[in-house]
mmCIF file of C-alpha atoms in Angstrom:
data_model
loop_
_atom_site.group_PDB
_atom_site.id
_atom_site.type_symbol
_atom_site.label_atom_id
_atom_site.label_comp_id
_atom_site.label_asym_id
_atom_site.label_seq_id
_atom_site.Cartn_x
_atom_site.Cartn_y
_atom_site.Cartn_z
ATOM 1 C CA MET A 1 5.091 -2.606 19.990
ATOM 2 C CA LYS A 2 3.942 -5.466 22.191
ATOM 3 C CA ALA A 3 3.761 -2.950 25.135
ATOM 4 C CA ALA A 4 1.416 -0.740 22.974
ATOM 5 C CA LEU A 5 -0.775 -3.509 22.212
ATOM 6 C CA ALA A 6 -1.003 -4.501 25.944
ATOM 7 C CA ARG A 7 -1.746 -0.808 26.963
ATOM 8 C CA ASN A 8 -4.506 -0.310 24.326
ATOM 9 C CA PRO A 9 -7.455 -2.662 24.557
ATOM 10 C CA ILE A 10 -8.732 -1.459 21.092
ATOM 11 C CA LEU A 11 -5.500 -2.400 19.420
ATOM 12 C CA LEU A 12 -5.594 -5.863 21.119
ATOM 13 C CA LEU A 13 -9.170 -6.510 20.064
ATOM 14 C CA THR A 14 -8.136 -5.467 16.466
ATOM 15 C CA ALA A 15 -5.254 -8.058 16.459
ATOM 16 C CA ALA A 16 -7.501 -10.744 17.746
ATOM 17 C CA ALA A 17 -10.146 -9.955 15.117
ATOM 18 C CA LEU A 18 -7.548 -9.959 12.287
ATOM 19 C CA LEU A 19 -6.141 -13.295 13.651
ATOM 20 C CA PHE A 20 -9.394 -15.050 13.845
ATOM 21 C CA TYR A 21 -11.247 -13.479 10.836
ATOM 22 C CA PRO A 22 -10.809 -16.517 8.390
ATOM 23 C CA VAL A 23 -11.973 -18.911 11.244
ATOM 24 C CA VAL A 24 -15.181 -16.967 11.895
ATOM 25 C CA PHE A 25 -15.944 -16.008 8.319
ATOM 26 C CA THR A 26 -15.592 -19.321 6.451
ATOM 27 C CA ASP A 27 -17.315 -18.119 3.163
ATOM 28 C CA ALA A 28 -14.906 -17.806 0.233
ATOM 29 C CA PHE A 29 -16.464 -14.295 -0.532
ATOM 30 C CA TYR A 30 -15.845 -12.818 2.808
ATOM 31 C CA ARG A 31 -12.298 -14.392 3.031
ATOM 32 C CA ASP A 32 -11.435 -12.839 -0.360
ATOM 33 C CA ILE A 33 -12.543 -9.428 1.070
ATOM 34 C CA GLY A 34 -10.214 -9.972 3.981
ATOM 35 C CA VAL A 35 -7.138 -10.735 1.580
ATOM 36 C CA THR A 36 -7.926 -7.551 -0.518
ATOM 37 C CA PHE A 37 -8.281 -5.474 2.468
ATOM 38 C CA LEU A 38 -4.728 -6.713 3.828
ATOM 39 C CA LEU A 39 -3.221 -6.182 0.281
ATOM 40 C CA ALA A 40 -4.609 -2.711 0.265
ATOM 41 C CA ALA A 41 -3.506 -1.977 3.718
ATOM 42 C CA ILE A 42 0.052 -3.046 2.841
ATOM 43 C CA SER A 43 0.163 -0.964 -0.351
ATOM 44 C CA ALA A 44 -1.192 2.194 1.465
ATOM 45 C CA SER A 45 1.031 1.781 4.422
ATOM 46 C CA ALA A 46 4.098 1.451 2.052
ATOM 47 C CA TRP A 47 2.946 4.534 0.274
ATOM 48 C CA ASN A 48 2.547 6.314 3.736
ATOM 49 C CA ILE A 49 6.286 6.218 4.320
ATOM 50 C CA VAL A 50 6.945 8.635 1.627
ATOM 51 C CA GLY A 51 3.582 10.278 0.933
ATOM 52 C CA GLY A 52 2.395 10.558 4.454
ATOM 53 C CA TYR A 53 5.430 11.039 6.803
ATOM 54 C CA ALA A 54 7.739 12.756 4.269
ATOM 55 C CA GLY A 55 4.847 14.788 2.598
ATOM 56 C CA GLN A 56 6.040 13.846 -1.035
ATOM 57 C CA VAL A 57 2.662 12.892 -2.630
ATOM 58 C CA SER A 58 3.502 10.414 -5.191
ATOM 59 C CA VAL A 59 0.462 9.510 -7.606
ATOM 60 C CA GLY A 60 2.555 7.081 -9.525
ATOM 61 C CA HIS A 61 3.317 4.468 -6.845
ATOM 62 C CA ALA A 62 1.938 1.866 -9.436
ATOM 63 C CA MET A 63 5.274 1.816 -11.109
ATOM 64 C CA PHE A 64 6.733 0.102 -8.006
ATOM 65 C CA PHE A 65 3.613 -2.119 -7.632
ATOM 66 C CA GLY A 66 3.647 -3.118 -11.251
ATOM 67 C CA ILE A 67 7.460 -3.829 -11.311
ATOM 68 C CA GLY A 68 6.955 -6.041 -8.122
ATOM 69 C CA ALA A 69 3.988 -7.773 -9.754
ATOM 70 C CA TYR A 70 5.679 -8.588 -13.068
ATOM 71 C CA ALA A 71 8.814 -10.055 -11.558
ATOM 72 C CA PRO A 72 7.510 -13.258 -9.914
ATOM 73 C CA LEU A 73 5.714 -14.278 -13.159
ATOM 74 C CA LEU A 74 8.508 -13.211 -15.456
ATOM 75 C CA VAL A 75 10.963 -15.397 -13.492
ATOM 76 C CA TYR A 76 8.480 -18.356 -13.675
ATOM 77 C CA THR A 77 7.903 -17.789 -17.319
ATOM 78 C CA VAL A 78 11.632 -17.472 -18.332
ATOM 79 C CA THR A 79 13.172 -20.059 -16.034
ATOM 80 C CA GLY A 80 10.376 -22.286 -14.686
ATOM 81 C CA TRP A 81 11.287 -21.339 -10.961
ATOM 82 C CA PRO A 82 8.747 -20.889 -8.363
ATOM 83 C CA PRO A 83 7.143 -17.273 -8.646
ATOM 84 C CA MET A 84 8.366 -16.372 -5.212
ATOM 85 C CA ALA A 85 11.844 -16.425 -6.397
ATOM 86 C CA GLY A 86 10.974 -13.366 -8.330
ATOM 87 C CA ILE A 87 10.090 -11.354 -5.245
ATOM 88 C CA PRO A 88 13.612 -10.238 -4.473
ATOM 89 C CA VAL A 89 14.100 -9.405 -8.088
ATOM 90 C CA GLY A 90 11.134 -7.129 -7.961
ATOM 91 C CA VAL A 91 12.353 -5.493 -4.861
ATOM 92 C CA ILE A 92 15.928 -4.931 -6.299
ATOM 93 C CA LEU A 93 14.210 -3.571 -9.588
ATOM 94 C CA GLY A 94 11.869 -1.361 -7.520
ATOM 95 C CA CYS A 95 14.695 0.025 -5.559
ATOM 96 C CA ALA A 96 16.734 0.766 -8.583
ATOM 97 C CA LEU A 97 13.771 2.517 -10.209
ATOM 98 C CA ALA A 98 13.204 4.672 -7.071
ATOM 99 C CA LEU A 99 16.820 5.779 -7.188
ATOM 100 C CA ALA A 100 16.618 6.523 -10.822
ATOM 101 C CA ILE A 101 13.421 8.632 -10.591
ATOM 102 C CA GLY A 102 14.096 10.038 -7.136
ATOM 103 C CA LYS A 103 17.093 12.004 -8.005
ATOM 104 C CA PRO A 104 15.660 14.073 -10.817
ATOM 105 C CA SER A 105 12.038 14.225 -9.357
ATOM 106 C CA PHE A 106 12.820 15.364 -5.932
ATOM 107 C CA ARG A 107 14.086 18.610 -7.371
ATOM 108 C CA LEU A 108 10.417 19.335 -7.794
ATOM 109 C CA THR A 109 8.029 19.952 -5.100
ATOM 110 C CA GLY A 110 4.278 19.923 -4.529
ATOM 111 C CA HIS A 111 1.983 19.218 -7.472
ATOM 112 C CA TYR A 112 4.919 19.287 -9.838
ATOM 113 C CA PHE A 113 6.417 16.274 -8.030
ATOM 114 C CA SER A 114 2.917 14.432 -8.196
ATOM 115 C CA MET A 115 2.667 15.195 -11.948
ATOM 116 C CA ALA A 116 6.124 13.824 -12.612
ATOM 117 C CA THR A 117 5.456 10.483 -10.878
ATOM 118 C CA ILE A 118 2.165 10.193 -12.740
ATOM 119 C CA ALA A 119 3.964 10.686 -16.027
ATOM 120 C CA VAL A 120 6.660 8.097 -15.244
ATOM 121 C CA ALA A 121 4.178 5.495 -14.188
ATOM 122 C CA GLU A 122 2.118 6.012 -17.407
ATOM 123 C CA LEU A 123 5.146 5.859 -19.438
ATOM 124 C CA ILE A 124 6.194 2.453 -17.779
ATOM 125 C CA ARG A 125 2.555 1.234 -18.421
ATOM 126 C CA ILE A 126 2.648 2.072 -22.059
ATOM 127 C CA PHE A 127 6.139 0.487 -22.522
ATOM 128 C CA PHE A 128 5.156 -2.639 -20.765
ATOM 129 C CA GLY A 129 1.915 -2.835 -22.940
ATOM 130 C CA THR A 130 4.049 -2.857 -26.170
ATOM 131 C CA TRP A 131 6.981 -5.032 -24.771
ATOM 132 C CA ALA A 132 6.662 -8.615 -26.021
ATOM 133 C CA PHE A 133 9.165 -10.051 -23.644
ATOM 134 C CA VAL A 134 6.651 -9.394 -20.825
ATOM 135 C CA GLY A 135 3.536 -10.505 -22.745
ATOM 136 C CA ALA A 136 2.864 -7.022 -24.079
ATOM 137 C CA ALA A 137 -0.900 -6.017 -23.598
ATOM 138 C CA ILE A 138 -1.814 -9.770 -22.772
ATOM 139 C CA GLY A 139 0.391 -9.945 -19.803
ATOM 140 C CA LEU A 140 1.839 -12.980 -18.058
ATOM 141 C CA GLN A 141 0.409 -15.953 -16.291
ATOM 142 C CA GLY A 142 1.739 -18.077 -13.470
ATOM 143 C CA PRO A 143 1.287 -21.823 -12.914
ATOM 144 C CA ALA A 144 -2.222 -23.001 -13.500
ATOM 145 C CA VAL A 145 -1.772 -25.838 -10.897
ATOM 146 C CA GLY A 146 0.654 -25.592 -8.020
ATOM 147 C CA ARG A 147 3.640 -28.095 -8.346
ATOM 148 C CA GLY A 148 4.225 -27.752 -4.655
ATOM 149 C CA TRP A 149 3.865 -25.410 -1.647
ATOM 150 C CA TRP A 150 6.772 -23.436 -3.142
ATOM 151 C CA ASP A 151 4.638 -22.207 -6.109
ATOM 152 C CA LEU A 152 2.159 -20.546 -3.419
ATOM 153 C CA THR A 153 -0.930 -21.733 -5.465
ATOM 154 C CA PHE A 154 -3.547 -22.450 -3.099
ATOM 155 C CA ARG A 155 -7.203 -23.264 -3.569
ATOM 156 C CA SER A 156 -8.284 -21.677 -0.182
ATOM 157 C CA GLU A 157 -7.765 -18.025 0.656
ATOM 158 C CA VAL A 158 -6.580 -18.784 4.164
ATOM 159 C CA PRO A 159 -2.861 -19.353 3.297
ATOM 160 C CA TYR A 160 -2.756 -15.909 1.427
ATOM 161 C CA TYR A 161 -4.604 -14.191 4.238
ATOM 162 C CA TYR A 162 -1.992 -15.198 6.843
ATOM 163 C CA ILE A 163 0.989 -14.573 4.562
ATOM 164 C CA PHE A 164 -0.473 -11.127 3.750
ATOM 165 C CA LEU A 165 -1.119 -10.515 7.486
ATOM 166 C CA ALA A 166 2.454 -11.428 8.297
ATOM 167 C CA VAL A 167 3.891 -8.829 5.715
ATOM 168 C CA LEU A 168 1.496 -6.145 7.103
ATOM 169 C CA VAL A 169 2.669 -6.704 10.679
ATOM 170 C CA VAL A 170 6.332 -6.517 9.658
ATOM 171 C CA LEU A 171 5.727 -3.373 7.787
ATOM 172 C CA LEU A 172 3.697 -1.675 10.621
ATOM 173 C CA ALA A 173 6.253 -2.761 13.109
ATOM 174 C CA LEU A 174 9.153 -1.236 11.055
ATOM 175 C CA THR A 175 7.173 1.919 10.611
ATOM 176 C CA TRP A 176 6.309 2.209 14.280
ATOM 177 C CA THR A 177 10.162 1.780 14.972
ATOM 178 C CA LEU A 178 11.135 4.404 12.421
ATOM 179 C CA GLU A 179 8.578 6.832 13.911
ATOM 180 C CA ARG A 180 10.736 6.817 17.151
ATOM 181 C CA ARG A 181 14.173 7.062 15.530
ATOM 182 C CA ARG A 182 15.962 10.098 14.227
ATOM 183 C CA PHE A 183 14.867 9.063 10.635
ATOM 184 C CA GLY A 184 11.187 9.529 11.729
ATOM 185 C CA TYR A 185 11.927 13.074 13.083
ATOM 186 C CA TYR A 186 13.700 13.896 9.880
ATOM 187 C CA LEU A 187 10.749 12.854 7.801
ATOM 188 C CA ARG A 188 8.275 14.968 9.776
ATOM 189 C CA ALA A 189 10.628 17.941 9.626
ATOM 190 C CA THR A 190 10.757 17.489 5.953
ATOM 191 C CA LYS A 191 7.139 17.376 5.610
ATOM 192 C CA ALA A 192 6.570 20.477 7.920
ATOM 193 C CA GLY A 193 9.002 22.619 5.715
ATOM 194 C CA GLU A 194 12.158 21.747 3.547
ATOM 195 C CA ARG A 195 13.811 25.023 3.936
ATOM 196 C CA ALA A 196 13.387 25.157 7.761
ATOM 197 C CA ALA A 197 14.430 21.519 8.092
ATOM 198 C CA ARG A 198 17.756 22.273 6.085
ATOM 199 C CA SER A 199 18.458 25.207 8.449
ATOM 200 C CA LEU A 200 18.297 22.724 11.270
ATOM 201 C CA GLY A 201 20.645 20.358 9.625
ATOM 202 C CA VAL A 202 18.263 17.844 8.320
ATOM 203 C CA PRO A 203 19.652 15.994 5.118
ATOM 204 C CA VAL A 204 16.433 16.624 3.251
ATOM 205 C CA ARG A 205 17.353 15.270 -0.180
ATOM 206 C CA SER A 206 18.971 11.974 1.400
ATOM 207 C CA THR A 207 15.935 11.632 3.734
ATOM 208 C CA LYS A 208 13.394 11.707 0.930
ATOM 209 C CA MET A 209 15.489 9.290 -1.113
ATOM 210 C CA GLN A 210 15.635 6.743 1.676
ATOM 211 C CA ALA A 211 11.881 7.138 2.289
ATOM 212 C CA LEU A 212 11.120 6.526 -1.436
ATOM 213 C CA VAL A 213 13.462 3.342 -1.545
ATOM 214 C CA LEU A 214 11.812 1.872 1.625
ATOM 215 C CA SER A 215 8.384 2.760 0.244
ATOM 216 C CA ALA A 216 9.192 1.158 -3.131
ATOM 217 C CA THR A 217 10.518 -1.996 -1.459
ATOM 218 C CA PHE A 218 7.285 -2.726 0.297
ATOM 219 C CA THR A 219 5.098 -1.565 -2.593
ATOM 220 C CA SER A 220 7.028 -3.960 -4.842
ATOM 221 C CA ILE A 221 6.425 -6.746 -2.311
ATOM 222 C CA ALA A 222 2.687 -5.841 -2.371
ATOM 223 C CA GLY A 223 2.785 -6.091 -6.165
ATOM 224 C CA SER A 224 4.474 -9.545 -6.019
ATOM 225 C CA LEU A 225 1.979 -10.814 -3.556
ATOM 226 C CA TYR A 226 -0.939 -9.707 -5.768
ATOM 227 C CA SER A 227 0.410 -11.396 -8.927
ATOM 228 C CA ILE A 228 1.283 -14.664 -7.025
ATOM 229 C CA LYS A 229 -2.270 -14.753 -5.633
ATOM 230 C CA THR A 230 -4.062 -14.007 -8.719
ATOM 231 C CA GLY A 231 -1.649 -15.842 -11.048
ATOM 232 C CA PHE A 232 -1.938 -13.187 -13.806
ATOM 233 C CA ILE A 233 -0.648 -9.725 -14.462
ATOM 234 C CA ASP A 234 -1.203 -7.290 -17.403
ATOM 235 C CA PRO A 235 -0.274 -3.476 -17.713
ATOM 236 C CA GLU A 236 -3.601 -2.182 -16.468
ATOM 237 C CA SER A 237 -3.721 -4.325 -13.287
ATOM 238 C CA GLY A 238 -0.036 -3.645 -12.550
ATOM 239 C CA PHE A 239 0.561 -0.040 -13.572
ATOM 240 C CA GLY A 240 -2.925 1.382 -14.042
ATOM 241 C CA ILE A 241 -3.700 4.800 -12.529
ATOM 242 C CA LEU A 242 -6.356 3.317 -10.279
ATOM 243 C CA VAL A 243 -3.672 1.257 -8.438
ATOM 244 C CA SER A 244 -1.819 4.589 -7.534
ATOM 245 C CA VAL A 245 -5.061 6.465 -6.689
ATOM 246 C CA GLN A 246 -6.220 3.735 -4.319
ATOM 247 C CA MET A 247 -3.164 3.900 -2.339
ATOM 248 C CA VAL A 248 -3.338 7.686 -1.875
ATOM 249 C CA ILE A 249 -7.054 7.765 -1.026
ATOM 250 C CA ILE A 250 -6.768 4.911 1.428
ATOM 251 C CA ALA A 251 -3.959 6.560 3.279
ATOM 252 C CA ALA A 252 -5.665 9.925 3.190
ATOM 253 C CA LEU A 253 -9.105 8.557 4.261
ATOM 254 C CA GLY A 254 -7.610 6.935 7.323
ATOM 255 C CA GLY A 255 -5.019 9.562 8.148
ATOM 256 C CA ALA A 256 -1.851 10.215 6.037
ATOM 257 C CA GLY A 257 1.427 10.294 8.061
ATOM 258 C CA THR A 258 0.082 8.079 10.971
ATOM 259 C CA LEU A 259 0.768 4.623 11.700
ATOM 260 C CA PHE A 260 -2.740 3.030 11.564
ATOM 261 C CA GLY A 261 -4.140 5.531 9.169
ATOM 262 C CA PRO A 262 -3.824 3.557 6.089
ATOM 263 C CA PHE A 263 -5.009 0.405 7.985
ATOM 264 C CA ILE A 264 -8.307 2.344 8.946
ATOM 265 C CA GLY A 265 -8.802 3.605 5.417
ATOM 266 C CA ALA A 266 -8.513 0.215 3.881
ATOM 267 C CA LEU A 267 -10.969 -0.906 6.646
ATOM 268 C CA VAL A 268 -13.499 1.599 5.395
ATOM 269 C CA LEU A 269 -12.746 1.701 1.685
ATOM 270 C CA ILE A 270 -12.439 -2.079 0.540
ATOM 271 C CA PRO A 271 -15.707 -3.122 2.035
ATOM 272 C CA LEU A 272 -17.411 -0.048 0.575
ATOM 273 C CA GLN A 273 -15.885 -0.557 -2.748
ATOM 274 C CA THR A 274 -16.787 -4.352 -2.697
ATOM 275 C CA ALA A 275 -20.330 -3.422 -1.718
ATOM 276 C CA THR A 276 -20.907 -0.816 -4.417
ATOM 277 C CA ASN A 277 -19.442 -3.111 -7.118
ATOM 278 C CA THR A 278 -21.838 -5.933 -5.977
ATOM 279 C CA TRP A 279 -24.912 -3.705 -5.685
ATOM 280 C CA PHE A 280 -24.485 -1.823 -8.930
ATOM 281 C CA GLY A 281 -23.074 -4.499 -11.164
ATOM 282 C CA GLY A 282 -19.599 -5.986 -11.213
ATOM 283 C CA GLY A 283 -16.222 -4.103 -11.041
ATOM 284 C CA GLY A 284 -17.310 -1.197 -13.091
ATOM 285 C CA THR A 285 -14.421 1.090 -13.680
ATOM 286 C CA GLY A 286 -16.561 4.188 -13.993
ATOM 287 C CA LEU A 287 -18.115 3.526 -10.696
ATOM 288 C CA THR A 288 -14.827 3.031 -8.961
ATOM 289 C CA TYR A 289 -13.771 6.647 -10.423
ATOM 290 C CA ILE A 290 -16.887 8.134 -9.033
ATOM 291 C CA LEU A 291 -16.525 6.635 -5.589
ATOM 292 C CA TYR A 292 -12.724 7.708 -5.371
ATOM 293 C CA GLY A 293 -13.619 11.079 -6.654
ATOM 294 C CA GLY A 294 -16.431 11.564 -4.027
ATOM 295 C CA ILE A 295 -14.096 10.347 -1.267
ATOM 296 C CA ILE A 296 -11.417 12.987 -2.332
ATOM 297 C CA VAL A 297 -14.029 15.788 -2.333
ATOM 298 C CA LEU A 298 -15.223 14.781 1.181
ATOM 299 C CA ILE A 299 -11.709 14.362 2.670
ATOM 300 C CA ALA A 300 -10.541 17.721 1.151
ATOM 301 C CA ARG A 301 -13.645 19.688 2.313
ATOM 302 C CA TYR A 302 -14.489 18.131 5.722
ATOM 303 C CA GLU A 303 -11.577 16.040 7.151
ATOM 304 C CA PRO A 304 -8.248 16.562 5.599
ATOM 305 C CA GLY A 305 -6.788 14.759 8.586
ATOM 306 C CA GLY A 306 -8.754 11.661 7.854
ATOM 307 C CA VAL A 307 -10.901 9.306 10.073
ATOM 308 C CA LEU A 308 -8.120 8.765 12.697
ATOM 309 C CA ASP A 309 -7.862 12.511 13.252
ATOM 310 C CA LEU A 310 -11.722 12.696 13.545
ATOM 311 C CA TRP A 311 -11.748 9.895 15.992
ATOM 312 C CA THR A 312 -8.946 11.623 18.128
ATOM 313 C CA ARG A 313 -10.928 14.939 18.302
ATOM 314 C CA LEU A 314 -14.142 13.106 19.305
ATOM 315 C CA THR A 315 -12.553 11.029 21.968
ATOM 316 C CA SER A 316 -10.693 13.990 23.399
ATOM 317 C CA ARG A 317 -13.820 16.119 23.376
ATOM 318 C CA GLY A 318 -15.642 13.282 25.041
ATOM 319 C CA GLY A 319 -12.950 13.070 27.788
ATOM 320 C CA ARG A 320 -13.107 16.828 28.426
ATOM 321 C CA ASP A 321 -16.953 16.712 28.765
ATOM 322 C CA HIS A 322 -16.741 13.717 31.032
ATOM 323 C CA ALA A 323 -14.144 15.552 33.232
ATOM 324 C CA SER A 324 -16.137 18.812 33.340
#
């Protein structure tokens, strides 16, 4: 990946921009947008492993995000330990949930699989909303004031920004490596056609299961980072349908099944979402639905390959025109 960065000046400039963003933009508002963007990029990149590369469009990934979000604050509430001690707990529970739902749901394909994931996520949301042990509809809170650095409770957004950036870099590096391994070819073959992949000896069922577990791992980590930063979680912010829909739209907008597609999608959607919420009054849920719906229509009608595919076509066309 270092070689790729050195060969591509755009990647190098993007890496430099990400590194120095909090230094250039010192206002808390812009730093918060940066943190939100990185969290959205992590979530969508995690979804991209199973939804983009393997073609299994899960619209219930909020179940993994919510499990990961509840685990740190539940560990803090029950034991008094630092919330970050709950991150591995969230990962283990997220993987266990992925194995539990993957086995029956991967018997379904296409829209039926998507509908099954929505149903499971909604059932978990309703269950958490009535379970007193996890705060029911009120939710859970983290430490109001940090007892030490280990509570990861900072006044400034800068520490969160660099923590989130480090997680995103690890996830992209892992995805980049998987793309070039046999597992990456298995994922693409599964997406292109399961029957044809099986005829070529691809273990389709186990490939999809591994992709789901890996995707659930990083989605639960994203949930943990979210709850540790905000210090609060409730069923709607953890398991709400908008959490799942945002992951799908960001990946599709940038280019599902590509390494940097979710990153580009987050780069477009998060500032746009923040701007519309600011211009038209707060975080109106209805406005968010309208924004997401409009983006789905535009992607489906004009650019099913996303912004990255459009950029590739334009640059290759420009190169041909220049050569002629």
